[in-house]
GROMACS .gro file of C-alpha atoms in nm:
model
  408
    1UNK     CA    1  12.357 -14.128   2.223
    2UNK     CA    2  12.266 -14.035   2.590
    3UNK     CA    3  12.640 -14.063   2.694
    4UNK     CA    4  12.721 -13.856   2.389
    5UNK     CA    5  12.486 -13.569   2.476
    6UNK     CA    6  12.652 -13.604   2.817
    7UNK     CA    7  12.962 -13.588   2.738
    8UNK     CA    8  12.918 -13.299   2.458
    9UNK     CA    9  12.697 -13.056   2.746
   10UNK     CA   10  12.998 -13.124   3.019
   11UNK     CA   11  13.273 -13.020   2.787
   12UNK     CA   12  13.017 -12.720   2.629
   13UNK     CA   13  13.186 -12.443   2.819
   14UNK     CA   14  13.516 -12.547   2.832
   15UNK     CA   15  13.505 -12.549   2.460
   16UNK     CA   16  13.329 -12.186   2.464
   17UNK     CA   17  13.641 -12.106   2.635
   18UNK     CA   18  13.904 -12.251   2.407
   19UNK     CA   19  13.723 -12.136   2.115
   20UNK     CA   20  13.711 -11.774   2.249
   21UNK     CA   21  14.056 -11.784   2.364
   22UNK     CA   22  14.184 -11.929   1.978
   23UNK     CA   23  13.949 -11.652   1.836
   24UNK     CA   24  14.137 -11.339   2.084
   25UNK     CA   25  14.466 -11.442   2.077
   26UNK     CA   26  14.599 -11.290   1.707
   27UNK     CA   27  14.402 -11.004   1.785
   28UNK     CA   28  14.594 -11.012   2.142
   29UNK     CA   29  14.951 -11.017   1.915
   30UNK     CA   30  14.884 -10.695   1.759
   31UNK     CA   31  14.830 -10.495   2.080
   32UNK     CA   32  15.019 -10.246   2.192
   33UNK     CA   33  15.294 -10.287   2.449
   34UNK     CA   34  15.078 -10.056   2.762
   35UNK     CA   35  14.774 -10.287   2.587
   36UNK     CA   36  14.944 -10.612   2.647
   37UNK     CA   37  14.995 -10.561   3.002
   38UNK     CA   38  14.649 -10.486   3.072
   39UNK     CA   39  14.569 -10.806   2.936
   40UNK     CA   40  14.785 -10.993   3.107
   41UNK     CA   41  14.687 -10.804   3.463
   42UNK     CA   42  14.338 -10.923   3.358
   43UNK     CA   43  14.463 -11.261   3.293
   44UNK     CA   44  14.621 -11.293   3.597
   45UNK     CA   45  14.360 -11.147   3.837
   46UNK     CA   46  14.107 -11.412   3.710
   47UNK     CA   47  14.387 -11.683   3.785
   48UNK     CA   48  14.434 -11.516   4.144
   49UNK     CA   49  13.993 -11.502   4.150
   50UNK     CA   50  14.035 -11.885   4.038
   51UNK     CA   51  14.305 -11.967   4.331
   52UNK     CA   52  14.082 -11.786   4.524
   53UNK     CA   53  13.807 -12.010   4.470
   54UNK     CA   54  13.958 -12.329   4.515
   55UNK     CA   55  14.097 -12.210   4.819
   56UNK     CA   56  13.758 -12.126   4.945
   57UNK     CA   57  13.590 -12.411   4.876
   58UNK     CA   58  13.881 -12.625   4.984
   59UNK     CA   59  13.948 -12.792   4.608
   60UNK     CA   60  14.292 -12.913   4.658
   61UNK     CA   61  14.306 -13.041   4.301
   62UNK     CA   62  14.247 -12.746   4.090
   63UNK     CA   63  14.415 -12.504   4.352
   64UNK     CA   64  14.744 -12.719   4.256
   65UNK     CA   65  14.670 -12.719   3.905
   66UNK     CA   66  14.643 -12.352   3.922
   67UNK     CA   67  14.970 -12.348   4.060
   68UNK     CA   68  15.088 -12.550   3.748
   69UNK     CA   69  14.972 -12.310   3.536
   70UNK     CA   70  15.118 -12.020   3.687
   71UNK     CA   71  15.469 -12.215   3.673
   72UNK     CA   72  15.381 -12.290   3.293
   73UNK     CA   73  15.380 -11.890   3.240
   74UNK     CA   74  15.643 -11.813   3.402
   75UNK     CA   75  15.873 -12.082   3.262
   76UNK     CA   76  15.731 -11.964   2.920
   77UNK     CA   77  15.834 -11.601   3.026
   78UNK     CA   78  16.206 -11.685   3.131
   79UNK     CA   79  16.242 -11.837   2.774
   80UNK     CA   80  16.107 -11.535   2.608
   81UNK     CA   81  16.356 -11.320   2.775
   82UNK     CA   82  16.712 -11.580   2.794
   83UNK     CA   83  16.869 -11.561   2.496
   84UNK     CA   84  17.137 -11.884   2.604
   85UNK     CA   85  16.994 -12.120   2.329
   86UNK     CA   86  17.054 -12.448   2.566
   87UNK     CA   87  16.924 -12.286   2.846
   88UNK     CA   88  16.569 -12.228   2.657
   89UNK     CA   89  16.604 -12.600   2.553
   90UNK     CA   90  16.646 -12.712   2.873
   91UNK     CA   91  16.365 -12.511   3.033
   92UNK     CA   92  16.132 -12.600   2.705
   93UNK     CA   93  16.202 -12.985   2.753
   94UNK     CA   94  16.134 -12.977   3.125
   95UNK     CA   95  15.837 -12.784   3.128
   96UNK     CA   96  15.692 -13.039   2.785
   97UNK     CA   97  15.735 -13.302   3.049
   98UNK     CA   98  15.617 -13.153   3.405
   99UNK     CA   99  15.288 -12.964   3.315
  100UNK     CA  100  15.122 -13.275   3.153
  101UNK     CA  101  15.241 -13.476   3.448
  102UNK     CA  102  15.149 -13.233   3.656
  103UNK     CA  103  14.815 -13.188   3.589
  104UNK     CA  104  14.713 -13.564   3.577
  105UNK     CA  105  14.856 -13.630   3.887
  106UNK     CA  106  14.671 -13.372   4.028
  107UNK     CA  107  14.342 -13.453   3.857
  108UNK     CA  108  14.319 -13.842   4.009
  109UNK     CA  109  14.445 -13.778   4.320
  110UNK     CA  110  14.187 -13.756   4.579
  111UNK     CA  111  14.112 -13.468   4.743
  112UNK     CA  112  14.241 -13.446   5.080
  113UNK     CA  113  14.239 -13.067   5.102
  114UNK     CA  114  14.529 -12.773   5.012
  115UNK     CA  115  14.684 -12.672   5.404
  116UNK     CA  116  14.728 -13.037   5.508
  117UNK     CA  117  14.986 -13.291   5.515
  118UNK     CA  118  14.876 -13.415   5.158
  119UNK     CA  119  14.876 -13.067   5.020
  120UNK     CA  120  15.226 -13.017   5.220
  121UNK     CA  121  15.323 -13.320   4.969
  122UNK     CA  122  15.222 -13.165   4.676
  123UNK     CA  123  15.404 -12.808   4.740
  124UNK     CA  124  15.682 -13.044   4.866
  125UNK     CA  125  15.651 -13.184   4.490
  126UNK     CA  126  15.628 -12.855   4.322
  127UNK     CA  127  15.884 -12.681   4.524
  128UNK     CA  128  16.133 -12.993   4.396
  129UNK     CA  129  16.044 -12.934   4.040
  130UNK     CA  130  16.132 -12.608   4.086
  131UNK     CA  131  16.430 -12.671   4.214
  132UNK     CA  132  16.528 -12.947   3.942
  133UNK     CA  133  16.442 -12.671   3.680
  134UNK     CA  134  16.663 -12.395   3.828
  135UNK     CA  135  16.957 -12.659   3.883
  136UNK     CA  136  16.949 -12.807   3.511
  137UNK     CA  137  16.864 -12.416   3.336
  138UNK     CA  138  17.184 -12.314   3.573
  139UNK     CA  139  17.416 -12.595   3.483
  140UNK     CA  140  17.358 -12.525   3.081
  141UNK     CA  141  17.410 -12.904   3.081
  142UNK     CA  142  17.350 -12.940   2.658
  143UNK     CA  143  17.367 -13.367   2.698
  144UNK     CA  144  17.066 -13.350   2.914
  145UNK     CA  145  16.886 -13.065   2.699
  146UNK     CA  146  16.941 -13.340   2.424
  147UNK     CA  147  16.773 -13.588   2.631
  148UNK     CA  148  16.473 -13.378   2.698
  149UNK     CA  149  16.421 -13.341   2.341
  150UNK     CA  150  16.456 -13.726   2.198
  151UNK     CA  151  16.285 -13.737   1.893
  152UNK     CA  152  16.110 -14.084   1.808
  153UNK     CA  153  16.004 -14.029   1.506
  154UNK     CA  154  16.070 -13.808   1.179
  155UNK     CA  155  15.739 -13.689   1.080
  156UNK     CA  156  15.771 -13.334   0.890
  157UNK     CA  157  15.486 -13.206   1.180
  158UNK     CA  158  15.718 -13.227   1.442
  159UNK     CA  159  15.966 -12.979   1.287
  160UNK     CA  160  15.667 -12.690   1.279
  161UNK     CA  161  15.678 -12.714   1.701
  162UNK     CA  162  15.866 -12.647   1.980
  163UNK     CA  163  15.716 -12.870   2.208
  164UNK     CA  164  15.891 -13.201   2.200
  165UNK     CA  165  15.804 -13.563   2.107
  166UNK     CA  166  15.759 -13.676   2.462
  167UNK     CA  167  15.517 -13.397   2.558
  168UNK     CA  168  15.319 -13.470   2.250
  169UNK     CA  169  15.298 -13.834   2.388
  170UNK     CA  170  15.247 -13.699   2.758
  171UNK     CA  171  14.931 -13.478   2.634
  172UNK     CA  172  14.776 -13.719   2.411
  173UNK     CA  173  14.764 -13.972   2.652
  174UNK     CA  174  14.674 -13.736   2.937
  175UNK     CA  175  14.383 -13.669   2.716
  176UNK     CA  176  14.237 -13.984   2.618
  177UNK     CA  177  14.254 -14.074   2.999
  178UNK     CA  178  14.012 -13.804   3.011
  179UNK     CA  179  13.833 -13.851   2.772
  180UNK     CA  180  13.736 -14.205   2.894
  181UNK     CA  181  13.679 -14.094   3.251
  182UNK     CA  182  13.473 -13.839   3.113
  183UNK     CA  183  13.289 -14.114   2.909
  184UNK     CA  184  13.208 -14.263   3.263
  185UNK     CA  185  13.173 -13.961   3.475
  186UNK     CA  186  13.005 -13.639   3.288
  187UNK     CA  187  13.216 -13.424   3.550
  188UNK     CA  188  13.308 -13.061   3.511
  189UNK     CA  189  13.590 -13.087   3.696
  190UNK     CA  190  13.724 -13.363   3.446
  191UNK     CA  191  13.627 -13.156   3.161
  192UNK     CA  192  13.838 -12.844   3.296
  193UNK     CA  193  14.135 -13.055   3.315
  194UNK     CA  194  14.081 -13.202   2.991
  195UNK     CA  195  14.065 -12.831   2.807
  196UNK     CA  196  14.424 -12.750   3.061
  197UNK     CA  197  14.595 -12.993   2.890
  198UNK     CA  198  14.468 -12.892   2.536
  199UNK     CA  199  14.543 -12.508   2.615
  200UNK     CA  200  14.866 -12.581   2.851
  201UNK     CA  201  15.008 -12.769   2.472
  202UNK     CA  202  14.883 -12.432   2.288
  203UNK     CA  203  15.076 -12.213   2.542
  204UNK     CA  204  15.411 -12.467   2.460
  205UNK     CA  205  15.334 -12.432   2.099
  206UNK     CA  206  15.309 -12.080   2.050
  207UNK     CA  207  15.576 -11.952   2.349
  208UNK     CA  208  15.443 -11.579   2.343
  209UNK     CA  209  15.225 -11.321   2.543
  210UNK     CA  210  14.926 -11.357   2.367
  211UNK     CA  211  14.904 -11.726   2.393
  212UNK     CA  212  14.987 -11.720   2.730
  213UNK     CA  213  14.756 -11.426   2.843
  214UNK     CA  214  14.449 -11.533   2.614
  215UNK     CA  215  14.463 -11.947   2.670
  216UNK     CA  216  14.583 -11.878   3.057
  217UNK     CA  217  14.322 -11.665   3.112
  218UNK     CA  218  14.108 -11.950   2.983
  219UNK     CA  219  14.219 -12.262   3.182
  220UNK     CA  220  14.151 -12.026   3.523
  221UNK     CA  221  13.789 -11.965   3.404
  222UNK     CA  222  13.742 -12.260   3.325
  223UNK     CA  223  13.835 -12.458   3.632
  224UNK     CA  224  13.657 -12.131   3.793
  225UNK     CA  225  13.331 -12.260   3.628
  226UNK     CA  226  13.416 -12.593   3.765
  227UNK     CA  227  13.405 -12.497   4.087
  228UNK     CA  228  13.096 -12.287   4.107
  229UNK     CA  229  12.986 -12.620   3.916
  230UNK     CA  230  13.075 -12.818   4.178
  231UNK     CA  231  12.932 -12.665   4.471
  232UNK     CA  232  12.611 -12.596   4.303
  233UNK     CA  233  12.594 -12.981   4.287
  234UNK     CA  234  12.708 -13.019   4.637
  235UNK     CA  235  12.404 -12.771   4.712
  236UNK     CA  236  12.128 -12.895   4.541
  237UNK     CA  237  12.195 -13.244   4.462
  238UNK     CA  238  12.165 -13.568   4.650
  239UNK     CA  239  12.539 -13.688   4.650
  240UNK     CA  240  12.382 -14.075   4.688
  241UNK     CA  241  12.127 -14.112   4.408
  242UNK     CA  242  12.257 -13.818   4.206
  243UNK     CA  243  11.879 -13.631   4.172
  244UNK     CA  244  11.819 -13.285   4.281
  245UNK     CA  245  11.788 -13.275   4.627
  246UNK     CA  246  11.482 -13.109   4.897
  247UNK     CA  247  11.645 -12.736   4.808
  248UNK     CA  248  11.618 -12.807   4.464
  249UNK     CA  249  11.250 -12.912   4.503
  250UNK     CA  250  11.189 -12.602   4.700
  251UNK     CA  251  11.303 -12.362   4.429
  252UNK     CA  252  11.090 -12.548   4.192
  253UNK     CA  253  10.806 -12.527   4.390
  254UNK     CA  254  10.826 -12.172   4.402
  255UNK     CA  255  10.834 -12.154   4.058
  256UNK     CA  256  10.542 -12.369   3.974
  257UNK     CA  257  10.234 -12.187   3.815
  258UNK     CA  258   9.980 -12.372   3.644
  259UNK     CA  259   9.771 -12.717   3.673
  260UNK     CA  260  10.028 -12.963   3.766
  261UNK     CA  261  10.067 -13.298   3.958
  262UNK     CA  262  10.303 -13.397   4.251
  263UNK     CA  263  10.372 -13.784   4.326
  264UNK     CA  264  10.499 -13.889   4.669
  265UNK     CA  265  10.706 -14.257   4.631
  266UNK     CA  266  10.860 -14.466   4.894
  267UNK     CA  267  11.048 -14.761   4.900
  268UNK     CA  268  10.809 -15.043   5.109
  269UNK     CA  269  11.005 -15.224   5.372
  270UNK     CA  270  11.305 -15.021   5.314
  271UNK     CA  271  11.432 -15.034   5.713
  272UNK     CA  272  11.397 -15.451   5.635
  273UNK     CA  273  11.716 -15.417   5.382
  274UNK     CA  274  11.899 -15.207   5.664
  275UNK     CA  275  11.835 -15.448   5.945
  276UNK     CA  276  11.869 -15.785   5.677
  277UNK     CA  277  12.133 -15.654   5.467
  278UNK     CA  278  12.328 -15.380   5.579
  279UNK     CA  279  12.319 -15.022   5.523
  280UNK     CA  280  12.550 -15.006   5.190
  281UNK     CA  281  12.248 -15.247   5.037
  282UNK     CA  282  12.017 -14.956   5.148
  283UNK     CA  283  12.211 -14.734   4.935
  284UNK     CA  284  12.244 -14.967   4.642
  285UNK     CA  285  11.835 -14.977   4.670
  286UNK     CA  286  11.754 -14.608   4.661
  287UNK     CA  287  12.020 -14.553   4.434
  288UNK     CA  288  11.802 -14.847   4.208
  289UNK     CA  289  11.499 -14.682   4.284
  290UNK     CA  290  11.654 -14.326   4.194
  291UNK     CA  291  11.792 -14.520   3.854
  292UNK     CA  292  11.467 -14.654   3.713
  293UNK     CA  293  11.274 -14.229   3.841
  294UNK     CA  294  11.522 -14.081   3.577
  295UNK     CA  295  11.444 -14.316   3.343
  296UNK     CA  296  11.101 -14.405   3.342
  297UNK     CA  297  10.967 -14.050   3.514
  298UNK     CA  298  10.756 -14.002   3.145
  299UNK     CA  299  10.849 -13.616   3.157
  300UNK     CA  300  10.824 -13.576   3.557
  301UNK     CA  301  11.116 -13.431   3.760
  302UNK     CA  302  11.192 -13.667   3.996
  303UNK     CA  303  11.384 -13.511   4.359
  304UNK     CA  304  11.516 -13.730   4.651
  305UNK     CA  305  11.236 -13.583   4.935
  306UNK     CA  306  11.464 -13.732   5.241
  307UNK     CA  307  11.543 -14.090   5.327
  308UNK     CA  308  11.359 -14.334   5.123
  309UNK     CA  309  11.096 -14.110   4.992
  310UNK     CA  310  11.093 -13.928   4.648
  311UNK     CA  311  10.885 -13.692   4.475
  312UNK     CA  312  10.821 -13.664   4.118
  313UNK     CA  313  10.669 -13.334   3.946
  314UNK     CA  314  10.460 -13.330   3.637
  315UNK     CA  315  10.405 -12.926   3.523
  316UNK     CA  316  10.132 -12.875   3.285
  317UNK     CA  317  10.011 -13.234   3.343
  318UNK     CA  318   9.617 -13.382   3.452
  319UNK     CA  319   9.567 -13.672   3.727
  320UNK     CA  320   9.454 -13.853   3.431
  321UNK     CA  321   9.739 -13.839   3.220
  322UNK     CA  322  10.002 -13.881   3.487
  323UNK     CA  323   9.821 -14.174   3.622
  324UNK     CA  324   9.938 -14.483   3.389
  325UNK     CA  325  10.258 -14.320   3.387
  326UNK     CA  326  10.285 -14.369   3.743
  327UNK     CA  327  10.193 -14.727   3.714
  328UNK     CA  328  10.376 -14.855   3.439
  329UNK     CA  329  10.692 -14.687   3.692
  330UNK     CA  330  10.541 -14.891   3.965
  331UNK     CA  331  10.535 -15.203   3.766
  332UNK     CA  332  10.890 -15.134   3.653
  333UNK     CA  333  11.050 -15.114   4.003
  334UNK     CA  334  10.854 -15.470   4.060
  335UNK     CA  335  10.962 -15.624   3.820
  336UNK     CA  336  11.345 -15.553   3.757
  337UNK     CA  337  11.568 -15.745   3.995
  338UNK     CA  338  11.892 -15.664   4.027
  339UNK     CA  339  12.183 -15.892   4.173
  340UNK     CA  340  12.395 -15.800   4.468
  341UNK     CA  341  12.717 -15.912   4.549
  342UNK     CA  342  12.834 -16.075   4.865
  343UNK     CA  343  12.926 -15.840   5.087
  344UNK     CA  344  13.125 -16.069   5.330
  345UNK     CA  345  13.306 -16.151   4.996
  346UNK     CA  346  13.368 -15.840   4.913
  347UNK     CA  347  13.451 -15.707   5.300
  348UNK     CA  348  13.721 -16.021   5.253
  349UNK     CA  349  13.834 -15.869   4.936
  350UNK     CA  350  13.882 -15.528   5.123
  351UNK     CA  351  13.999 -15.654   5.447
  352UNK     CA  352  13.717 -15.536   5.665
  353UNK     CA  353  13.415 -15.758   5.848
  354UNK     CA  354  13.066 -15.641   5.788
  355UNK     CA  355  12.937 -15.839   6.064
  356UNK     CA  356  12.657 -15.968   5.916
  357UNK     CA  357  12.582 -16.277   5.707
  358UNK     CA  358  12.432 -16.184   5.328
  359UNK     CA  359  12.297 -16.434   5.129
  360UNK     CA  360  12.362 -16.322   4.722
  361UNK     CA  361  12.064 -16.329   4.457
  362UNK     CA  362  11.821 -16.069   4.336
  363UNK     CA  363  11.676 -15.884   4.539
  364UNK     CA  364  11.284 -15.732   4.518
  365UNK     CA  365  11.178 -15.335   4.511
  366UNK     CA  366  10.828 -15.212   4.589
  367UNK     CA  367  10.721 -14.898   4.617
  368UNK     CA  368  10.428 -14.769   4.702
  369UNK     CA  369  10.291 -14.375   4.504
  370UNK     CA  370  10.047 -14.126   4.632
  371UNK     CA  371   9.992 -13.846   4.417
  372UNK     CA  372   9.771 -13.516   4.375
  373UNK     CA  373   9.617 -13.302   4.141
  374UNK     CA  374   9.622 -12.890   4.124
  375UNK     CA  375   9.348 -12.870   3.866
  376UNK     CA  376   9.421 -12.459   3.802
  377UNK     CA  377   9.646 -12.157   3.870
  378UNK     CA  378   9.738 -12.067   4.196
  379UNK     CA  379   9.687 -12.387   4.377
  380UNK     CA  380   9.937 -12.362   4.664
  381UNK     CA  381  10.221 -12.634   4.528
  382UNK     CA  382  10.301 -12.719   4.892
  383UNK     CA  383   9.925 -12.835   5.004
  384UNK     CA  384   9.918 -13.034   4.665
  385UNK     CA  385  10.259 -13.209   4.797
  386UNK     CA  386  10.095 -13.240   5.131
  387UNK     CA  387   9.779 -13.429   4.985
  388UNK     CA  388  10.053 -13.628   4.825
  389UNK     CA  389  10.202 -13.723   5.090
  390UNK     CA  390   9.913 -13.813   5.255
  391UNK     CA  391   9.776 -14.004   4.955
  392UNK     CA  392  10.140 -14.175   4.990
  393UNK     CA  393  10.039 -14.310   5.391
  394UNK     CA  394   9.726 -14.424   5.236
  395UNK     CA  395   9.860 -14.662   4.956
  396UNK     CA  396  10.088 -14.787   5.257
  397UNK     CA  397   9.770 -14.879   5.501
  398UNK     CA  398   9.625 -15.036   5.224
  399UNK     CA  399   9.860 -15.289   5.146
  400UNK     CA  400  10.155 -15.142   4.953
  401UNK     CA  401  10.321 -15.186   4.619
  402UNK     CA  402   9.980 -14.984   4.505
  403UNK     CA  403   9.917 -14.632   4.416
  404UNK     CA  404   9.645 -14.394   4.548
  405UNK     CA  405   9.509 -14.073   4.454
  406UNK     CA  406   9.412 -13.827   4.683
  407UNK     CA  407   9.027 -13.750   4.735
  408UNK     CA  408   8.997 -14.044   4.577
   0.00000   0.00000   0.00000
């Protein structure tokens, strides 16, 4: 249900966006012709705004899926406007098979940046199918028009659209690859692919202005929102453990107002699973730790403080309320083990040396929590985190794996 909920709130404004642009586009085909063409100057400045964007912020992916897109319309416009029947086949065909391609290439590549010698392959790659386009539109070659539009199947639904049988297949399965990575990984960047495929087969289907302007106009938004998305992550979350990060904790704690409760936590011995383990077992600890905070937080925002400490905030809570919260989370990281694989096994694997001999098994997590009480409005949030903290060094000195309450 959790990945469901996930899955529905990353697609939520893609969807917004498809739905508005299904909803505008007949009223878009009954505009005037001076009408029109302000809507498709306001289409196309928020696909320059979007290109724009990803240029800024150095997203090679969606830059060159913007760049798909603007092909897609202007292929679409060239067969509004040739009347050579085999010519608009040919173009039609090409462009069924290229934009789904296209855009799933570009979504699981990795991202090596756009004015580099992997974005120099992928204008290489777009310049070609340019090229390949012109060559077979120019030649009017009607045997490989044909081709492009093999039919393997009869079904009566396939008459009622222009796009042909292997861009059906090309979209569908573009999309259920999507969906499933989006199963795994609740990404908006995945989820504004996923709704440029859906729209890119709408603009194929319907092959006029209003399509085009209303659904294109949507795709740019939408990996425009994906982008903004993105960097708001890369600002205030923790790329390691995934929680909100120390500037995310900072604009909460200016917005806190009210009796509330702030627990310090940090991982006991951590610098022993460095110096015994290796550094990528570090990781897979706090990233453990991290885990079992979102899960077993009982209503507190957890954040990733720095290194291996954490902080949790309970708004609106008493010391006495949070307290066998805090323990039963205690007794939780204690208690669940979790395996780790060899890493000289997997170095092997990966043809690298970690230099260091690991023995395999479960491994144990202790942590130790100091926390603090603001017992009424305007108790300064940062001097309750600092008794926190200082509660924290206290449950250390006395042994560990403990919690301790300050003034207590």
């Amino acid at each position: 249900m959790r990945t469901l909920v996930g899955v529905l709130y990353t697609l939520l404004p893609g969807m917004v966006l498809f739905v508005m642009a299904a909803l505008l586009t007949p009223h878009v085909a009954r505009f005037s012709a001076p009408a029109l063409l302000a809507a498709e100057i306001v289409s196309g400045i928020i696909l320059l705004l979007a290109l724009a964007l990803s240029l800024q912020f150095n997203h090679s992916r969606i830059f060159f899926a913007l760049l798909t897109l603007l092909g897609l319309c202007g292929g679409v416009l060239l067969m509004t406007q040739t009347g050579n029947p085999v010519t608009r086949a040919t173009l039609n065909g090409t462009l069924c098979l290229l934009v789904p391609v296209n855009l799933l290439v570009f979504c699981f590549s990795p991202e090596r940046g756009v004015f580099s010698r992997y974005g120099a392959t992928r204008f290489g790659l777009l310049g070609i199918e340019v090229l390949v386009i012109a060559a077979l539109a120019g030649f009017q070659a009607a045997p490989v028009a044909a081709a492009l539009h093999v039919k393997f199947t009869q079904l009566a639904v396939f008459s009622h659209t222009p796009v042909t049988q292997p861009g059906w297949l090309l979209f569908a399965t573009g999309l259920l690859l999507l969906n499933d990575r989006l199963i795994q990984r609740h990404s908006a960047e995945l989820a504004a692919f996923f709704f440029a495929l859906l729209a890119g087969a709408v603009i194929l289907h319907r092959q006029d202005a209003a399509g085009m302007t209303a659904f294109g106009a949507a795709i740019a938004a939408g990996f425009g929102h994906a982008i903004i998305q993105q960097s708001w992550n890369m600002a205030y979350l923790d790329t390691l453990t995934g929680l909100p990060g120390r500037r995310a904790l900072e604009e909460q704690m200016r917005q806190i107002a009210g009796p509330h409760v702030i627990a310090m936590l940090d991982v006991d011995h951590f610098k022993r699973f460095n110096d015994n383990h290796g550094h990528d077992v570090g990781d897979h600890v706090l990233r453990f730790v991290a885990s079992r905070l979102q899960k077993n937080a009982g209503g507190g925002r957890p954040f990733r403080y720095g290194g291996e400490e954490f902080c949790i905030l309970y708004l609106a809570k008493e010391a006495h309320e949070v307290m066998p919260v805090l323990e039963a989370l205690r007794s939780d990281i204690e208690n669940c083990r979790f395996e780790m694989r060899n890493r000289q096994r997997r170095a092997q694997e990966e043809g690298a040396d970690t230099g260091k001999p690991q023995a395999t098994g479960p491994l144990a997590v202790t942590v130790s929590i100091g926390m603090a009480h603001a017992p009424h409005d305007g108790t300064d949030p940062w001097s309750v985190l600092k008794a926190a903290d200082q509660a924290l060094y206290a449950a250390k000195h006395a042994g560990r794996n403990r919690i301790h309450m300050s003034g207590a």
